[in-house]
Amino acid sequence: MTRMSVTAALAENLLGTGVVSTASIAGGDICMSTRLRLTDGTNALIKTRANAPAGFFATEAAGLERLRAAGGAPVPEVFGYDDECLVMEWIEPGKPQVESAEEFGRALAKTHSAGADTFGGPDDGFVGLAPLPNKPTQTWEEFYAIRRILPYVKAAQDRGHLTGEQANIIENAIRKLPELSGPAEAPALLHGDLWSGNLVWGVDGQVWLIDPAVHGGHRETDLAMLALFGAPHLERIIDAYNEATPLADGWRERVSLHQLHPLLVHTVLFGGAYGARATAVAQNLNGRSDS
């Protein structure tokens, strides 16, 4: 059987309906993505395992449904999943538009405002292929230190992607979190991996969320992730967000603090210059707390 016929069979067994056609979609190295045309005329996307670990699709499906239930930024409907695949609504891609960016900013504010019971929880997840520990904590500072920064510093050192000196600089910055984190906020419902590649600018004029790493966290984290690698009409997104749910004073100065975790994730997964970039962020934070 060809890969496409195997993929179609997975979808048919999972959904109990026939597949009329398949088309391969360019994607990452974690999953293989295929567009499906079902016998009832529905277009769907199926993601099948390439390097995805056990439990990956169950976690993704739960995250998508949690975001969808918030009623904010639109999220594709999940049609079904098992340990081998996940099938969801197909979103026809369009071009980034200013009006779509502004609507997305307001919708993302609504998603965040749905809130979470705790920082973290209820289950561990994944960010890319990296594990994402989510055991709840009482404060965001504690959560960010012991669930986000320190595990990835250790993993990066273990892989030879951070030196001991670099690790010490980052750990020193994290000890100063109470001075750096700004006003206390209640846990927000986060996408958790909100780089521009996890936005689909739909032909319908909406911006859709995909590939989440959902948890309760600080809302500035999602916005900082959007800024890390750039996003179309980013300032329009943030301005609309800020109008809907104003950000605390000094949020721009905290962007780099919230970018430290994704930089460390990239350090663990890819090495290269990411370790130096994370260290430079930490050095700047150390200087800021001392001034």
PDB file of C-alpha atoms in Angstrom:
ATOM      1  CA  MET A   1       0.000   0.000   0.000  1.00  0.00           C
ATOM      2  CA  THR A   2       1.167   3.514  -0.726  1.00  0.00           C
ATOM      3  CA  ARG A   3       1.473   6.126   2.045  1.00  0.00           C
ATOM      4  CA  MET A   4      -1.631   7.893   0.767  1.00  0.00           C
ATOM      5  CA  SER A   5      -3.703   4.718   0.791  1.00  0.00           C
ATOM      6  CA  VAL A   6      -2.526   3.935   4.333  1.00  0.00           C
ATOM      7  CA  THR A   7      -3.437   7.475   5.377  1.00  0.00           C
ATOM      8  CA  ALA A   8      -6.880   7.185   3.795  1.00  0.00           C
ATOM      9  CA  ALA A   9      -7.450   3.861   5.561  1.00  0.00           C
ATOM     10  CA  LEU A  10      -6.534   5.414   8.935  1.00  0.00           C
ATOM     11  CA  ALA A  11      -9.084   8.179   8.372  1.00  0.00           C
ATOM     12  CA  GLU A  12     -11.805   5.794   7.192  1.00  0.00           C
ATOM     13  CA  ASN A  13     -11.332   3.494  10.184  1.00  0.00           C
ATOM     14  CA  LEU A  14     -11.341   6.413  12.607  1.00  0.00           C
ATOM     15  CA  LEU A  15     -14.277   8.356  11.155  1.00  0.00           C
ATOM     16  CA  GLY A  16     -16.373   5.540   9.707  1.00  0.00           C
ATOM     17  CA  THR A  17     -16.684   7.328   6.386  1.00  0.00           C
ATOM     18  CA  GLY A  18     -14.995   7.044   3.005  1.00  0.00           C
ATOM     19  CA  VAL A  19     -12.154   9.140   1.613  1.00  0.00           C
ATOM     20  CA  VAL A  20     -12.535  10.320  -1.978  1.00  0.00           C
ATOM     21  CA  SER A  21      -9.130  11.950  -2.453  1.00  0.00           C
ATOM     22  CA  THR A  22      -5.894  12.815  -0.667  1.00  0.00           C
ATOM     23  CA  ALA A  23      -3.258  15.502  -1.171  1.00  0.00           C
ATOM     24  CA  SER A  24       0.043  15.808   0.675  1.00  0.00           C
ATOM     25  CA  ILE A  25       0.632  19.043   2.629  1.00  0.00           C
ATOM     26  CA  ALA A  26       4.053  20.450   3.414  1.00  0.00           C
ATOM     27  CA  GLY A  27       4.734  20.254   7.149  1.00  0.00           C
ATOM     28  CA  GLY A  28       7.250  19.668   9.875  1.00  0.00           C
ATOM     29  CA  ASP A  29       9.199  16.571  10.874  1.00  0.00           C
ATOM     30  CA  ILE A  30       6.946  15.637  13.835  1.00  0.00           C
ATOM     31  CA  CYS A  31       3.872  14.691  11.788  1.00  0.00           C
ATOM     32  CA  MET A  32       2.895  14.182   8.171  1.00  0.00           C
ATOM     33  CA  SER A  33      -0.091  16.250   7.047  1.00  0.00           C
ATOM     34  CA  THR A  34      -2.560  15.297   4.315  1.00  0.00           C
ATOM     35  CA  ARG A  35      -5.670  17.000   2.986  1.00  0.00           C
ATOM     36  CA  LEU A  36      -8.668  14.695   2.681  1.00  0.00           C
ATOM     37  CA  ARG A  37     -11.894  14.911   0.725  1.00  0.00           C
ATOM     38  CA  LEU A  38     -14.532  12.791   2.449  1.00  0.00           C
ATOM     39  CA  THR A  39     -17.510  11.124   0.766  1.00  0.00           C
ATOM     40  CA  ASP A  40     -19.934  13.644   2.317  1.00  0.00           C
ATOM     41  CA  GLY A  41     -17.995  16.504   0.674  1.00  0.00           C
ATOM     42  CA  THR A  42     -16.179  17.588   3.841  1.00  0.00           C
ATOM     43  CA  ASN A  43     -12.566  18.720   3.523  1.00  0.00           C
ATOM     44  CA  ALA A  44     -10.382  17.594   6.412  1.00  0.00           C
ATOM     45  CA  LEU A  45      -6.762  17.561   7.522  1.00  0.00           C
ATOM     46  CA  ILE A  46      -5.213  14.381   8.866  1.00  0.00           C
ATOM     47  CA  LYS A  47      -1.963  14.408  10.797  1.00  0.00           C
ATOM     48  CA  THR A  48      -0.175  11.068  11.019  1.00  0.00           C
ATOM     49  CA  ARG A  49       2.800  10.008  13.077  1.00  0.00           C
ATOM     50  CA  ALA A  50       6.300  10.553  11.800  1.00  0.00           C
ATOM     51  CA  ASN A  51       8.299  11.242  14.947  1.00  0.00           C
ATOM     52  CA  ALA A  52       5.336  12.058  17.167  1.00  0.00           C
ATOM     53  CA  PRO A  53       5.614  10.385  20.591  1.00  0.00           C
ATOM     54  CA  ALA A  54       2.853   8.334  22.192  1.00  0.00           C
ATOM     55  CA  GLY A  55       0.055  10.524  23.512  1.00  0.00           C
ATOM     56  CA  PHE A  56       0.898  13.378  21.173  1.00  0.00           C
ATOM     57  CA  PHE A  57      -2.424  13.449  19.318  1.00  0.00           C
ATOM     58  CA  ALA A  58      -4.548  13.015  22.448  1.00  0.00           C
ATOM     59  CA  THR A  59      -2.777  16.020  23.979  1.00  0.00           C
ATOM     60  CA  GLU A  60      -3.204  18.096  20.828  1.00  0.00           C
ATOM     61  CA  ALA A  61      -6.891  17.222  20.534  1.00  0.00           C
ATOM     62  CA  ALA A  62      -7.543  18.117  24.166  1.00  0.00           C
ATOM     63  CA  GLY A  63      -5.755  21.435  23.725  1.00  0.00           C
ATOM     64  CA  LEU A  64      -7.693  22.301  20.572  1.00  0.00           C
ATOM     65  CA  GLU A  65     -10.998  21.527  22.255  1.00  0.00           C
ATOM     66  CA  ARG A  66     -10.084  23.584  25.307  1.00  0.00           C
ATOM     67  CA  LEU A  67      -9.249  26.596  23.139  1.00  0.00           C
ATOM     68  CA  ARG A  68     -12.360  26.076  21.036  1.00  0.00           C
ATOM     69  CA  ALA A  69     -14.550  26.043  24.154  1.00  0.00           C
ATOM     70  CA  ALA A  70     -13.180  29.462  25.155  1.00  0.00           C
ATOM     71  CA  GLY A  71     -15.099  31.044  22.279  1.00  0.00           C
ATOM     72  CA  GLY A  72     -12.289  33.436  21.390  1.00  0.00           C
ATOM     73  CA  ALA A  73      -9.818  32.933  18.547  1.00  0.00           C
ATOM     74  CA  PRO A  74     -11.226  30.340  16.119  1.00  0.00           C
ATOM     75  CA  VAL A  75      -9.943  26.773  16.314  1.00  0.00           C
ATOM     76  CA  PRO A  76     -10.519  23.901  13.846  1.00  0.00           C
ATOM     77  CA  GLU A  77     -13.027  21.296  14.948  1.00  0.00           C
ATOM     78  CA  VAL A  78     -11.508  17.927  15.859  1.00  0.00           C
ATOM     79  CA  PHE A  79     -13.278  15.109  13.995  1.00  0.00           C
ATOM     80  CA  GLY A  80     -11.414  12.273  15.697  1.00  0.00           C
ATOM     81  CA  TYR A  81      -8.053  10.990  16.897  1.00  0.00           C
ATOM     82  CA  ASP A  82      -6.201   7.952  18.145  1.00  0.00           C
ATOM     83  CA  ASP A  83      -2.543   7.213  18.798  1.00  0.00           C
ATOM     84  CA  GLU A  84      -1.779   7.048  15.063  1.00  0.00           C
ATOM     85  CA  CYS A  85      -3.516  10.125  13.711  1.00  0.00           C
ATOM     86  CA  LEU A  86      -5.667  13.191  14.295  1.00  0.00           C
ATOM     87  CA  VAL A  87      -8.346  14.391  11.864  1.00  0.00           C
ATOM     88  CA  MET A  88      -9.659  17.936  12.011  1.00  0.00           C
ATOM     89  CA  GLU A  89     -11.497  20.551  10.021  1.00  0.00           C
ATOM     90  CA  TRP A  90      -9.633  21.862   6.977  1.00  0.00           C
ATOM     91  CA  ILE A  91      -8.992  25.621   7.005  1.00  0.00           C
ATOM     92  CA  GLU A  92      -8.503  27.074   3.555  1.00  0.00           C
ATOM     93  CA  PRO A  93      -5.495  29.408   3.785  1.00  0.00           C
ATOM     94  CA  GLY A  94      -5.670  32.980   2.541  1.00  0.00           C
ATOM     95  CA  LYS A  95      -3.461  36.060   2.863  1.00  0.00           C
ATOM     96  CA  PRO A  96      -2.766  38.074   6.026  1.00  0.00           C
ATOM     97  CA  GLN A  97      -5.011  41.135   6.179  1.00  0.00           C
ATOM     98  CA  VAL A  98      -4.979  44.099   8.563  1.00  0.00           C
ATOM     99  CA  GLU A  99      -8.651  43.648   9.436  1.00  0.00           C
ATOM    100  CA  SER A 100      -8.062  39.975  10.201  1.00  0.00           C
ATOM    101  CA  ALA A 101      -5.114  40.879  12.439  1.00  0.00           C
ATOM    102  CA  GLU A 102      -7.199  43.317  14.459  1.00  0.00           C
ATOM    103  CA  GLU A 103     -10.040  40.843  14.869  1.00  0.00           C
ATOM    104  CA  PHE A 104      -7.552  38.184  15.910  1.00  0.00           C
ATOM    105  CA  GLY A 105      -6.077  40.463  18.569  1.00  0.00           C
ATOM    106  CA  ARG A 106      -9.520  40.950  20.098  1.00  0.00           C
ATOM    107  CA  ALA A 107     -10.316  37.243  19.804  1.00  0.00           C
ATOM    108  CA  LEU A 108      -7.033  36.209  21.433  1.00  0.00           C
ATOM    109  CA  ALA A 109      -7.809  38.532  24.357  1.00  0.00           C
ATOM    110  CA  LYS A 110     -11.117  36.678  24.776  1.00  0.00           C
ATOM    111  CA  THR A 111      -9.329  33.308  24.704  1.00  0.00           C
ATOM    112  CA  HIS A 112      -6.945  34.433  27.419  1.00  0.00           C
ATOM    113  CA  SER A 113      -9.794  35.868  29.457  1.00  0.00           C
ATOM    114  CA  ALA A 114     -11.433  32.423  29.641  1.00  0.00           C
ATOM    115  CA  GLY A 115      -8.786  31.789  32.271  1.00  0.00           C
ATOM    116  CA  ALA A 116      -7.444  28.664  33.922  1.00  0.00           C
ATOM    117  CA  ASP A 117      -7.712  27.192  37.404  1.00  0.00           C
ATOM    118  CA  THR A 118      -3.964  27.189  37.965  1.00  0.00           C
ATOM    119  CA  PHE A 119      -0.642  28.024  36.395  1.00  0.00           C
ATOM    120  CA  GLY A 120       0.096  24.828  34.486  1.00  0.00           C
ATOM    121  CA  GLY A 121      -2.114  21.733  34.661  1.00  0.00           C
ATOM    122  CA  PRO A 122      -3.935  19.531  34.330  1.00  0.00           C
ATOM    123  CA  ASP A 123      -1.609  17.333  32.245  1.00  0.00           C
ATOM    124  CA  ASP A 124       1.908  17.492  30.877  1.00  0.00           C
ATOM    125  CA  GLY A 125       2.214  18.188  27.180  1.00  0.00           C
ATOM    126  CA  PHE A 126       4.622  18.824  24.330  1.00  0.00           C
ATOM    127  CA  VAL A 127       6.184  21.847  22.685  1.00  0.00           C
ATOM    128  CA  GLY A 128       7.456  20.515  19.410  1.00  0.00           C
ATOM    129  CA  LEU A 129       9.117  17.241  20.361  1.00  0.00           C
ATOM    130  CA  ALA A 130      10.172  18.570  23.760  1.00  0.00           C
ATOM    131  CA  PRO A 131       8.182  17.515  26.840  1.00  0.00           C
ATOM    132  CA  LEU A 132       6.264  20.306  28.543  1.00  0.00           C
ATOM    133  CA  PRO A 133       5.891  19.796  32.313  1.00  0.00           C
ATOM    134  CA  ASN A 134       2.666  21.388  33.570  1.00  0.00           C
ATOM    135  CA  LYS A 135       2.326  20.354  37.216  1.00  0.00           C
ATOM    136  CA  PRO A 136       0.430  23.280  38.797  1.00  0.00           C
ATOM    137  CA  THR A 137       2.034  25.873  41.038  1.00  0.00           C
ATOM    138  CA  GLN A 138       0.645  28.696  43.165  1.00  0.00           C
ATOM    139  CA  THR A 139       2.387  31.583  41.411  1.00  0.00           C
ATOM    140  CA  TRP A 140       3.490  32.319  37.871  1.00  0.00           C
ATOM    141  CA  GLU A 141       7.043  33.049  39.034  1.00  0.00           C
ATOM    142  CA  GLU A 142       7.315  29.575  40.551  1.00  0.00           C
ATOM    143  CA  PHE A 143       5.756  27.979  37.481  1.00  0.00           C
ATOM    144  CA  TYR A 144       8.057  29.789  35.066  1.00  0.00           C
ATOM    145  CA  ALA A 145      11.165  28.963  37.068  1.00  0.00           C
ATOM    146  CA  ILE A 146      10.634  25.283  37.875  1.00  0.00           C
ATOM    147  CA  ARG A 147       8.395  24.131  35.006  1.00  0.00           C
ATOM    148  CA  ARG A 148       9.746  26.198  32.148  1.00  0.00           C
ATOM    149  CA  ILE A 149      13.279  27.523  32.581  1.00  0.00           C
ATOM    150  CA  LEU A 150      15.211  25.177  34.854  1.00  0.00           C
ATOM    151  CA  PRO A 151      14.253  21.858  33.153  1.00  0.00           C
ATOM    152  CA  TYR A 152      15.381  23.195  29.784  1.00  0.00           C
ATOM    153  CA  VAL A 153      18.602  24.659  31.162  1.00  0.00           C
ATOM    154  CA  LYS A 154      19.454  21.193  32.491  1.00  0.00           C
ATOM    155  CA  ALA A 155      18.431  19.446  29.257  1.00  0.00           C
ATOM    156  CA  ALA A 156      20.485  21.899  27.181  1.00  0.00           C
ATOM    157  CA  GLN A 157      23.527  21.322  29.400  1.00  0.00           C
ATOM    158  CA  ASP A 158      23.071  17.545  29.189  1.00  0.00           C
ATOM    159  CA  ARG A 159      23.115  17.788  25.382  1.00  0.00           C
ATOM    160  CA  GLY A 160      26.161  20.049  25.369  1.00  0.00           C
ATOM    161  CA  HIS A 161      24.162  22.995  24.015  1.00  0.00           C
ATOM    162  CA  LEU A 162      24.801  25.250  27.045  1.00  0.00           C
ATOM    163  CA  THR A 163      28.002  25.691  29.023  1.00  0.00           C
ATOM    164  CA  GLY A 164      28.073  25.799  32.804  1.00  0.00           C
ATOM    165  CA  GLU A 165      28.780  29.521  32.688  1.00  0.00           C
ATOM    166  CA  GLN A 166      25.819  30.162  30.400  1.00  0.00           C
ATOM    167  CA  ALA A 167      23.560  28.088  32.648  1.00  0.00           C
ATOM    168  CA  ASN A 168      24.638  30.096  35.691  1.00  0.00           C
ATOM    169  CA  ILE A 169      23.788  33.388  33.962  1.00  0.00           C
ATOM    170  CA  ILE A 170      20.296  32.127  33.113  1.00  0.00           C
ATOM    171  CA  GLU A 171      19.713  30.694  36.589  1.00  0.00           C
ATOM    172  CA  ASN A 172      20.791  33.988  38.188  1.00  0.00           C
ATOM    173  CA  ALA A 173      18.198  35.845  36.116  1.00  0.00           C
ATOM    174  CA  ILE A 174      15.461  33.444  37.167  1.00  0.00           C
ATOM    175  CA  ARG A 175      16.265  33.975  40.839  1.00  0.00           C
ATOM    176  CA  LYS A 176      15.271  37.611  40.260  1.00  0.00           C
ATOM    177  CA  LEU A 177      11.849  36.829  38.790  1.00  0.00           C
ATOM    178  CA  PRO A 178       9.913  38.662  41.528  1.00  0.00           C
ATOM    179  CA  GLU A 179      11.713  41.861  40.501  1.00  0.00           C
ATOM    180  CA  LEU A 180      11.153  41.284  36.787  1.00  0.00           C
ATOM    181  CA  SER A 181       7.691  39.786  36.379  1.00  0.00           C
ATOM    182  CA  GLY A 182       5.500  42.858  36.830  1.00  0.00           C
ATOM    183  CA  PRO A 183       2.070  43.004  38.473  1.00  0.00           C
ATOM    184  CA  ALA A 184       0.484  39.713  39.520  1.00  0.00           C
ATOM    185  CA  GLU A 185      -2.161  38.349  37.135  1.00  0.00           C
ATOM    186  CA  ALA A 186      -4.605  35.466  37.315  1.00  0.00           C
ATOM    187  CA  PRO A 187      -3.813  32.438  35.115  1.00  0.00           C
ATOM    188  CA  ALA A 188      -4.825  32.963  31.482  1.00  0.00           C
ATOM    189  CA  LEU A 189      -5.759  30.221  29.029  1.00  0.00           C
ATOM    190  CA  LEU A 190      -2.715  30.116  26.746  1.00  0.00           C
ATOM    191  CA  HIS A 191      -2.139  28.595  23.333  1.00  0.00           C
ATOM    192  CA  GLY A 192       1.372  27.977  24.647  1.00  0.00           C
ATOM    193  CA  ASP A 193       3.319  27.778  21.363  1.00  0.00           C
ATOM    194  CA  LEU A 194       2.016  30.853  19.588  1.00  0.00           C
ATOM    195  CA  TRP A 195       4.613  31.505  16.915  1.00  0.00           C
ATOM    196  CA  SER A 196       3.391  32.699  13.536  1.00  0.00           C
ATOM    197  CA  GLY A 197       3.605  29.206  12.026  1.00  0.00           C
ATOM    198  CA  ASN A 198       0.783  28.134  14.320  1.00  0.00           C
ATOM    199  CA  LEU A 199      -1.576  30.745  12.883  1.00  0.00           C
ATOM    200  CA  VAL A 200      -3.607  30.014   9.758  1.00  0.00           C
ATOM    201  CA  TRP A 201      -4.767  33.173   8.004  1.00  0.00           C
ATOM    202  CA  GLY A 202      -7.955  31.803   6.507  1.00  0.00           C
ATOM    203  CA  VAL A 203      -9.539  32.759   3.213  1.00  0.00           C
ATOM    204  CA  ASP A 204     -12.626  33.414   5.369  1.00  0.00           C
ATOM    205  CA  GLY A 205     -10.867  36.440   6.901  1.00  0.00           C
ATOM    206  CA  GLN A 206     -10.275  34.787  10.269  1.00  0.00           C
ATOM    207  CA  VAL A 207      -6.995  33.836  11.929  1.00  0.00           C
ATOM    208  CA  TRP A 208      -7.153  30.268  13.227  1.00  0.00           C
ATOM    209  CA  LEU A 209      -5.110  28.667  16.012  1.00  0.00           C
ATOM    210  CA  ILE A 210      -3.431  25.291  15.407  1.00  0.00           C
ATOM    211  CA  ASP A 211      -0.804  23.076  17.082  1.00  0.00           C
ATOM    212  CA  PRO A 212      -1.298  24.280  20.666  1.00  0.00           C
ATOM    213  CA  ALA A 213       0.580  23.534  23.886  1.00  0.00           C
ATOM    214  CA  VAL A 214      -2.314  24.608  26.107  1.00  0.00           C
ATOM    215  CA  HIS A 215      -1.853  25.454  29.792  1.00  0.00           C
ATOM    216  CA  GLY A 216      -2.649  28.114  32.334  1.00  0.00           C
ATOM    217  CA  GLY A 217      -0.022  30.824  32.242  1.00  0.00           C
ATOM    218  CA  HIS A 218       0.783  34.513  31.893  1.00  0.00           C
ATOM    219  CA  ARG A 219      -0.951  36.112  28.914  1.00  0.00           C
ATOM    220  CA  GLU A 220       2.171  38.097  28.019  1.00  0.00           C
ATOM    221  CA  THR A 221       3.828  34.746  27.169  1.00  0.00           C
ATOM    222  CA  ASP A 222       1.664  34.172  24.073  1.00  0.00           C
ATOM    223  CA  LEU A 223       2.237  37.722  22.854  1.00  0.00           C
ATOM    224  CA  ALA A 224       5.999  37.454  23.395  1.00  0.00           C
ATOM    225  CA  MET A 225       6.061  34.229  21.400  1.00  0.00           C
ATOM    226  CA  LEU A 226       4.278  35.933  18.513  1.00  0.00           C
ATOM    227  CA  ALA A 227       7.003  38.588  18.546  1.00  0.00           C
ATOM    228  CA  LEU A 228       9.940  36.167  18.809  1.00  0.00           C
ATOM    229  CA  PHE A 229      10.018  35.115  15.154  1.00  0.00           C
ATOM    230  CA  GLY A 230       7.699  37.819  13.838  1.00  0.00           C
ATOM    231  CA  ALA A 231       4.099  37.683  12.667  1.00  0.00           C
ATOM    232  CA  PRO A 232       2.199  39.556   9.948  1.00  0.00           C
ATOM    233  CA  HIS A 233       0.660  42.813  11.193  1.00  0.00           C
ATOM    234  CA  LEU A 234       1.985  42.113  14.692  1.00  0.00           C
ATOM    235  CA  GLU A 235       1.516  45.655  15.982  1.00  0.00           C
ATOM    236  CA  ARG A 236      -2.100  45.679  14.783  1.00  0.00           C
ATOM    237  CA  ILE A 237      -2.689  42.398  16.625  1.00  0.00           C
ATOM    238  CA  ILE A 238      -1.187  43.740  19.836  1.00  0.00           C
ATOM    239  CA  ASP A 239      -2.934  47.109  19.612  1.00  0.00           C
ATOM    240  CA  ALA A 240      -6.316  45.436  19.182  1.00  0.00           C
ATOM    241  CA  TYR A 241      -5.548  43.034  22.030  1.00  0.00           C
ATOM    242  CA  ASN A 242      -4.514  45.915  24.273  1.00  0.00           C
ATOM    243  CA  GLU A 243      -7.715  47.805  23.499  1.00  0.00           C
ATOM    244  CA  ALA A 244      -9.835  44.759  24.351  1.00  0.00           C
ATOM    245  CA  THR A 245      -7.933  43.735  27.497  1.00  0.00           C
ATOM    246  CA  PRO A 246      -5.279  46.289  28.476  1.00  0.00           C
ATOM    247  CA  LEU A 247      -1.829  44.956  29.271  1.00  0.00           C
ATOM    248  CA  ALA A 248      -0.086  45.946  32.506  1.00  0.00           C
ATOM    249  CA  ASP A 249       2.361  48.837  32.460  1.00  0.00           C
ATOM    250  CA  GLY A 250       5.852  47.806  31.410  1.00  0.00           C
ATOM    251  CA  TRP A 251       4.758  44.835  29.324  1.00  0.00           C
ATOM    252  CA  ARG A 252       7.100  45.712  26.464  1.00  0.00           C
ATOM    253  CA  GLU A 253      10.089  45.556  28.834  1.00  0.00           C
ATOM    254  CA  ARG A 254       9.006  42.044  29.851  1.00  0.00           C
ATOM    255  CA  VAL A 255       8.817  40.606  26.325  1.00  0.00           C
ATOM    256  CA  SER A 256      12.359  39.195  26.480  1.00  0.00           C
ATOM    257  CA  LEU A 257      11.654  37.563  29.852  1.00  0.00           C
ATOM    258  CA  HIS A 258       8.765  35.614  28.325  1.00  0.00           C
ATOM    259  CA  GLN A 259      10.881  34.738  25.267  1.00  0.00           C
ATOM    260  CA  LEU A 260      13.536  33.065  27.398  1.00  0.00           C
ATOM    261  CA  HIS A 261      11.643  29.770  27.583  1.00  0.00           C
ATOM    262  CA  PRO A 262      11.076  29.280  23.820  1.00  0.00           C
ATOM    263  CA  LEU A 263      14.709  30.223  23.218  1.00  0.00           C
ATOM    264  CA  LEU A 264      15.738  27.486  25.646  1.00  0.00           C
ATOM    265  CA  VAL A 265      13.407  24.998  23.953  1.00  0.00           C
ATOM    266  CA  HIS A 266      15.151  25.781  20.662  1.00  0.00           C
ATOM    267  CA  THR A 267      18.509  25.461  22.416  1.00  0.00           C
ATOM    268  CA  VAL A 268      17.575  21.953  23.577  1.00  0.00           C
ATOM    269  CA  LEU A 269      16.200  20.854  20.213  1.00  0.00           C
ATOM    270  CA  PHE A 270      18.587  22.564  17.803  1.00  0.00           C
ATOM    271  CA  GLY A 271      21.605  23.951  19.675  1.00  0.00           C
ATOM    272  CA  GLY A 272      23.497  26.385  17.508  1.00  0.00           C
ATOM    273  CA  ALA A 273      23.157  30.072  18.306  1.00  0.00           C
ATOM    274  CA  TYR A 274      20.021  29.684  20.410  1.00  0.00           C
ATOM    275  CA  GLY A 275      22.021  29.078  23.588  1.00  0.00           C
ATOM    276  CA  ALA A 276      23.980  32.279  23.089  1.00  0.00           C
ATOM    277  CA  ARG A 277      20.779  34.184  22.379  1.00  0.00           C
ATOM    278  CA  ALA A 278      19.111  32.855  25.547  1.00  0.00           C
ATOM    279  CA  THR A 279      22.193  33.771  27.551  1.00  0.00           C
ATOM    280  CA  ALA A 280      22.207  37.300  26.131  1.00  0.00           C
ATOM    281  CA  VAL A 281      18.568  37.728  27.173  1.00  0.00           C
ATOM    282  CA  ALA A 282      19.426  36.532  30.687  1.00  0.00           C
ATOM    283  CA  GLN A 283      22.406  38.889  30.903  1.00  0.00           C
ATOM    284  CA  ASN A 284      20.162  41.801  29.997  1.00  0.00           C
ATOM    285  CA  LEU A 285      17.612  40.735  32.617  1.00  0.00           C
ATOM    286  CA  ASN A 286      20.354  40.491  35.242  1.00  0.00           C
ATOM    287  CA  GLY A 287      21.477  44.014  34.426  1.00  0.00           C
ATOM    288  CA  ARG A 288      17.922  45.316  34.523  1.00  0.00           C
ATOM    289  CA  SER A 289      17.262  43.867  37.990  1.00  0.00           C
ATOM    290  CA  ASP A 290      20.520  45.359  39.316  1.00  0.00           C
ATOM    291  CA  SER A 291      19.845  48.858  38.004  1.00  0.00           C
TER     292      SER A 291
END
